[in-house]
Amino acid sequence: MIVAIGDVTERVHTWNPAAQPDSEFLYVDLGAVDSASKSITDAVRVRGSDAPSRARQLVQSGDVLVSTVRPNLNAVAAVDVSLDGATASTGFTVLRPSHRVHSRYLYHWVRTPAFVAEMVRKSTGANYPAVSDRIVKESTLALPGLNEQRRIAAILDHCDSLCFVGKKVLSRLHVLRQSAVAHFVDSVHGTERNLSDLVDAGDRLNYGVVQPGETVKNGVPLVRVSDLRLRRIDRTALKLIGPDIDRTHSHSRLRGTEVLVVCVGMTIGKIAIAQAVDIGSNIARAIARIPISDSNLRTFVAAYLETEAVQSYFKASLRTVAQPTLNIKQLGEARIKVPSIGDLANLCARLESIDAQSQRARCRLEALQRMSVSLQSRAFSGQL
């Protein structure tokens, strides 16, 4: 049976906090919903006298919140018992399940690509696309019996739980890596040197291509900030520049022995390490190249640049013109505590082990996420 969402949800009560200025309540604003985890992560306690004008909707456990702005982000969440009685922004459509629809079934439906695509298609406003409550509630969904809804929701919930655990494992491995580097730096003896002193003889720190021009078929791959992922260069969508532009910027052409650092924009300090497959590619102006041929030293420098102390130094050294920028001179003056060759080898072996575990965990998580998408598709097409 196909039904409109509005036909299987109930009316939500509203109130005006300004009428009770001394009252305190939990407020769920649009920013409180994490569109990645599909959960409410940052509800805040507000006094009635300080409440925003959009604080109106009284929610209860089991409600499903659907953000009506920027529907492409799919900021949706289920209200749990800890937020029973909280107040939600009018920027949400609050879906309160009737006796005909299971809350978790409805929650999983509004996360589907089909629902998101419909909301995006029906949104209005170029700079601030949004949909109305009416559009959300006129959207339809397949509605099997309640027992079948519960079965489908349980399967999708279990898959979500597995993905959550997978993300937790990756997060802990990330913390373990950071802790290993921090402990190493604190515990070993070493000589502090400027980063610029560690680059290969006859080479230097430098930026990349200033004006890459239009994409050229069969051109030279250009590494941009968006291509740096998981300390590597993601080569799936590299821009191709003209050979003449590459020749003009031959000093920034990669040899596969570099640490790369983002020096312009909102991700300043992001790190990647060039690999053999990257040899011959060039880099964009927003990226600095640090040539270090010794593989252990290169791994260590990349890890050291990610430490809190160095990242704080980067932030303190920024200048802002059109956007935040870290100068090559300031980058080169970053202080690096260089350990002995033996200590360096021990740390790199430790990091290699952690990175291998992270890669396996990431592969498992990606497989789970693919399974989740498949199950979701099958669940709402009657094939699960």
C-alpha positions as MATLAB code, in Angstrom:
seq = 'MIVAIGDVTERVHTWNPAAQPDSEFLYVDLGAVDSASKSITDAVRVRGSDAPSRARQLVQSGDVLVSTVRPNLNAVAAVDVSLDGATASTGFTVLRPSHRVHSRYLYHWVRTPAFVAEMVRKSTGANYPAVSDRIVKESTLALPGLNEQRRIAAILDHCDSLCFVGKKVLSRLHVLRQSAVAHFVDSVHGTERNLSDLVDAGDRLNYGVVQPGETVKNGVPLVRVSDLRLRRIDRTALKLIGPDIDRTHSHSRLRGTEVLVVCVGMTIGKIAIAQAVDIGSNIARAIARIPISDSNLRTFVAAYLETEAVQSYFKASLRTVAQPTLNIKQLGEARIKVPSIGDLANLCARLESIDAQSQRARCRLEALQRMSVSLQSRAFSGQL';
ca = [
       0.000    0.000    0.000;
       1.290    3.465   -0.940;
       0.323    6.267    1.453;
       1.181    9.916    2.006;
       3.386   10.512    5.033;
       0.868   13.031    6.315;
      -1.814   10.329    6.399;
       0.158    8.186    8.845;
       1.497   10.924   11.125;
      -0.175   13.021   13.795;
      -0.399   16.694   14.617;
       2.378   18.161   16.773;
       1.602   20.715   19.479;
       3.392   24.053   19.596;
       4.018   26.670   22.263;
       5.554   30.116   22.657;
       8.470   30.101   25.138;
       8.281   33.896   25.411;
       5.010   33.445   27.308;
       6.992   31.618   30.015;
      10.208   33.676   30.202;
      11.517   31.986   33.371;
      11.066   28.445   32.088;
      13.990   26.334   30.858;
      13.787   23.718   28.137;
      15.923   21.648   25.775;
      16.047   23.165   22.308;
      16.827   21.257   19.115;
      17.973   23.709   16.460;
      18.872   22.794   12.881;
      22.542   22.714   13.851;
      21.847   20.126   16.548;
      21.285   17.389   13.966;
      24.361   15.683   12.530;
      23.551   14.849    8.915;
      26.292   12.197    8.836;
      25.171   10.143   11.836;
      21.472   11.066   11.408;
      21.210   11.859   15.092;
      20.665   14.762   17.483;
      24.069   15.566   18.913;
      23.851   19.067   20.336;
      20.539   19.981   21.983;
      20.974   22.994   24.284;
      19.178   24.226   27.395;
      17.483   27.591   26.809;
      15.466   30.015   28.960;
      12.094   31.099   27.653;
      13.186   34.734   27.640;
      16.183   33.878   25.439;
      14.443   31.451   23.101;
      14.742   32.009   19.352;
      11.522   32.767   17.512;
      11.724   29.394   15.732;
      11.608   27.441   19.005;
       8.001   26.276   18.846;
       7.433   22.554   18.261;
       7.051   20.188   21.224;
       8.578   16.819   20.413;
       8.361   13.435   22.075;
      10.215   10.135   21.978;
       9.613    8.365   18.669;
       9.182   11.520   16.591;
      11.222   11.829   13.405;
      12.733   15.213   12.540;
      13.279   16.167    8.903;
      15.149   19.395    8.195;
      13.291   21.396    5.573;
      16.349   23.443    4.557;
      19.075   22.163    2.244;
      17.314   18.812    1.776;
      20.326   17.471   -0.123;
      22.114   17.187    3.242;
      19.344   14.917    4.573;
      19.581   16.205    8.152;
      17.096   13.809    9.735;
      17.013   12.272   13.199;
      14.870   10.259   15.574;
      13.927   11.773   18.935;
      14.938    9.465   21.780;
      13.598    9.327   25.326;
      16.222   11.776   26.632;
      14.632   14.511   24.506;
      11.018   13.714   25.303;
       9.311   17.075   25.836;
      12.061   19.098   24.147;
      11.304   21.917   21.722;
      12.344   21.739   18.069;
      12.895   24.493   15.552;
      10.198   25.216   12.990;
      12.976   24.496   10.485;
      12.069   20.824   10.985;
       9.039   18.931    9.852;
       8.209   16.864   12.920;
       6.765   13.497   11.923;
       4.862   11.874   14.776;
       3.969    8.289   13.787;
       0.347    7.226   14.133;
      -0.687    3.675   15.040;
      -0.306    2.764   11.356;
       3.427    3.308   10.977;
       6.389    2.165   13.055;
       8.678    5.008   14.127;
      11.911    3.303   13.063;
      10.435    2.286    9.706;
       9.529    5.926    9.042;
      12.970    7.061   10.210;
      14.712    4.729    7.780;
      12.421    5.779    4.934;
      13.287    9.479    5.194;
      16.980    8.528    4.872;
      16.511    6.789    1.515;
      17.959    8.232   -1.714;
      14.441    8.190   -3.176;
      13.075   10.464   -0.447;
      16.102   12.772   -0.577;
      15.897   13.052   -4.373;
      12.215   13.971   -4.197;
      12.849   16.667   -1.595;
      15.738   18.116   -3.620;
      13.610   18.111   -6.766;
      10.760   19.947   -5.034;
      12.885   22.441   -3.096;
      12.835   26.141   -3.952;
      15.400   28.888   -3.462;
      18.767   28.939   -5.210;
      20.925   30.130   -2.302;
      18.914   28.564    0.512;
      16.947   25.651   -0.953;
      14.091   24.466    1.228;
      10.876   22.482    1.210;
       7.688   23.039    3.170;
       5.965   20.825    5.733;
       3.300   20.253    3.108;
       5.784   18.873    0.590;
       7.295   16.516    3.170;
       3.897   15.249    4.279;
       2.588   14.843    0.733;
       5.540   12.584   -0.059;
       4.528    8.930   -0.218;
       5.979    5.693    1.103;
       5.218    2.000    0.802;
       3.382    0.842    3.920;
       3.329   -2.896    4.641;
       1.779   -4.324    7.816;
       3.200   -3.322   11.192;
       4.916   -6.666   11.774;
       6.698   -6.340    8.441;
       7.627   -2.744    9.262;
       9.137   -3.887   12.562;
      11.098   -6.649   10.814;
      12.506   -4.251    8.217;
      13.354   -1.624   10.838;
      15.131   -4.218   13.009;
      17.310   -5.332   10.093;
      18.235   -1.765    9.154;
      18.833   -0.849   12.811;
      21.201   -3.802   13.168;
      23.097   -2.732   10.072;
      23.338    0.803   11.492;
      24.748   -0.643   14.718;
      27.429   -2.543   12.821;
      28.388    0.614   10.917;
      28.514    2.555   14.191;
      30.900    0.002   15.692;
      33.036    0.137   12.543;
      33.318    3.920   12.792;
      34.168    3.613   16.483;
      37.005    1.210   15.707;
      38.417    3.601   13.108;
      38.141    6.511   15.521;
      40.009    4.611   18.232;
      42.757    3.611   15.812;
      43.098    7.277   14.843;
      43.477    8.218   18.515;
      45.957    5.354   19.003;
      48.080    6.667   16.142;
      48.085   10.187   17.555;
      48.951    8.865   21.011;
      51.808    6.768   19.628;
      53.352    9.812   17.956;
      52.803   12.072   20.996;
      54.325    9.508   23.386;
      57.266    8.987   21.053;
      57.972   12.711   20.775;
      57.757   13.168   24.550;
      59.880   10.165   25.477;
      62.789   10.025   23.020;
      65.816   12.249   22.770;
      66.305   14.211   19.595;
      67.642   17.372   18.041;
      65.202   20.158   17.203;
      65.613   21.442   13.663;
      63.675   23.620   11.279;
      61.548   21.700    8.809;
      63.386   23.412    5.949;
      66.648   21.800    7.159;
      65.229   18.314    6.570;
      64.447   18.623    2.859;
      66.593   16.883    0.266;
      69.870   18.562   -0.670;
      69.471   20.617   -3.828;
      65.689   20.829   -3.399;
      63.395   23.121   -1.409;
      59.944   23.670    0.006;
      57.620   25.144   -2.589;
      54.030   25.767   -3.617;
      52.458   24.442   -6.795;
      50.688   25.739   -9.889;
      49.170   29.209   -9.474;
      46.886   29.267  -12.544;
      46.179   25.738  -13.813;
      43.888   26.851  -16.650;
      41.214   24.678  -18.218;
      41.171   20.893  -18.054;
      43.173   19.388  -20.927;
      42.563   15.930  -22.341;
      45.579   13.645  -21.754;
      47.193   16.417  -19.724;
      49.330   16.255  -16.581;
      47.485   15.293  -13.361;
      47.139   18.154  -10.883;
      46.713   17.394   -7.180;
      44.307   19.802   -5.440;
      43.316   20.085   -1.789;
      40.150   18.066   -2.412;
      42.302   15.183   -3.685;
      44.094   14.689   -0.350;
      42.404   11.908    1.567;
      43.550    9.641    4.385;
      47.175   10.858    4.120;
      47.259    9.854    0.464;
      46.414   11.372   -2.924;
      43.048   10.173   -4.191;
      43.636    9.869   -7.936;
      40.043    9.151   -8.959;
      39.171   12.721  -10.018;
      42.429   14.573  -10.681;
      42.275   17.638  -12.909;
      44.500   17.454  -16.022;
      46.515   20.543  -16.941;
      48.410   21.469  -20.085;
      52.016   20.212  -20.444;
      53.179   23.812  -20.988;
      51.784   24.860  -17.603;
      53.390   21.808  -16.000;
      56.765   22.699  -17.533;
      56.489   26.244  -16.185;
      55.999   24.748  -12.709;
      58.463   21.857  -12.974;
      59.805   22.705   -9.503;
      56.560   21.425   -7.947;
      56.334   18.239  -10.005;
      56.110   15.224   -7.694;
      58.872   12.649   -7.408;
      56.949   10.356   -5.058;
      59.124   11.306   -2.078;
      57.227   14.282   -0.697;
      55.138   15.225    2.286;
      52.301   17.498    1.131;
      50.745   20.165    3.365;
      47.648   22.257    2.687;
      48.645   25.921    3.059;
      45.529   27.792    1.886;
      41.886   27.605    2.938;
      39.896   26.017    5.719;
      41.906   22.763    5.911;
      45.351   24.286    6.472;
      47.681   21.708    7.992;
      46.086   18.713    6.291;
      48.812   16.207    5.430;
      49.420   13.621    2.708;
      52.397   11.558    1.559;
      53.142   11.176   -2.157;
      53.560    7.629   -3.465;
      55.321    6.107   -6.472;
      52.063    6.234   -8.451;
      52.041   10.027   -8.016;
      55.385   10.573   -9.749;
      55.014   13.138  -12.540;
      51.862   14.745  -11.170;
      51.925   18.403  -10.189;
      50.336   20.206   -7.239;
      48.080   23.241   -6.870;
      49.120   26.548   -5.299;
      47.196   25.720   -2.110;
      49.545   22.789   -1.396;
      53.169   22.910   -0.260;
      55.663   20.226   -1.222;
      58.264   18.983    1.289;
      60.789   16.706   -0.483;
      62.285   14.095    1.884;
      63.791   11.009    0.237;
      64.391    8.997    3.430;
      61.152    7.020    3.825;
      61.295    6.723    7.624;
      62.065   10.412    8.065;
      59.283   11.262    5.608;
      56.756    9.161    7.552;
      57.888   10.717   10.826;
      57.728   14.297    9.534;
      54.211   13.735    8.174;
      53.096   12.347   11.544;
      54.877   15.112   13.475;
      53.195   17.816   11.398;
      49.834   16.384   12.461;
      50.590   16.788   16.177;
      48.650   19.343   18.183;
      51.751   21.456   18.807;
      52.579   21.892   15.120;
      48.955   22.343   14.070;
      48.649   25.087   16.698;
      51.808   26.701   15.313;
      50.270   26.668   11.839;
      47.079   28.336   13.097;
      49.057   30.996   14.963;
      51.130   31.723   11.842;
      48.229   32.311    9.457;
      47.719   35.502    7.546;
      44.375   36.245    5.928;
      44.040   37.963    2.570;
      41.186   36.501    0.545;
      41.429   33.361    2.688;
      43.693   31.939    5.417;
      47.225   31.284    4.144;
      50.352   29.701    5.615;
      53.558   31.066    4.087;
      56.357   28.780    2.940;
      58.755   30.664    5.234;
      56.568   29.962    8.265;
      56.121   26.345    7.213;
      59.875   25.937    6.878;
      60.409   27.386   10.357;
      58.241   24.740   12.029;
      60.418   23.040   14.649;
      60.819   19.282   14.331;
      62.367   17.085   17.022;
      64.430   14.609   14.989;
      65.209   11.305   16.799;
      67.947    8.763   16.166;
      67.764    6.415   13.176;
      66.932    3.458   15.437;
      64.144    5.259   17.281;
      62.787    6.498   13.964;
      62.611    2.951   12.594;
      60.768    1.731   15.700;
      58.132    4.460   15.428;
      57.617    3.888   11.708;
      57.107    0.162   12.302;
      54.507    1.008   14.957;
      52.708    3.447   12.652;
      52.798    0.953    9.794;
      51.080   -1.626   12.020;
      48.385    0.853   13.102;
      47.845    2.016    9.517;
      47.433   -1.588    8.350;
      44.802   -2.165   11.047;
      43.069    1.061   10.022;
      43.020    0.017    6.382;
      41.433   -3.330    7.240;
      38.888   -1.617    9.493;
      38.113    0.916    6.761;
      37.549   -1.836    4.201;
      35.179   -3.627    6.584;
      33.271   -0.407    7.244;
      32.968    0.380    3.536;
      31.622   -3.129    2.929;
      29.070   -2.614    5.712;
      28.037    0.728    4.263;
      27.539   -0.834    0.831;
      25.460   -3.563    2.437;
      23.416   -0.916    4.256;
      22.594    0.860    0.992;
      21.642   -2.438   -0.626;
      19.435   -3.502    2.286;
      17.765   -0.105    2.351;
      16.962   -0.324   -1.344;
      15.593   -3.848   -1.052;
      13.644   -3.077    2.124;
      11.490   -0.385    0.551;
      10.935   -2.220   -2.709;
       9.500   -5.355   -1.109;
      12.590   -7.512   -1.733;
      13.954   -7.923    1.785;
];
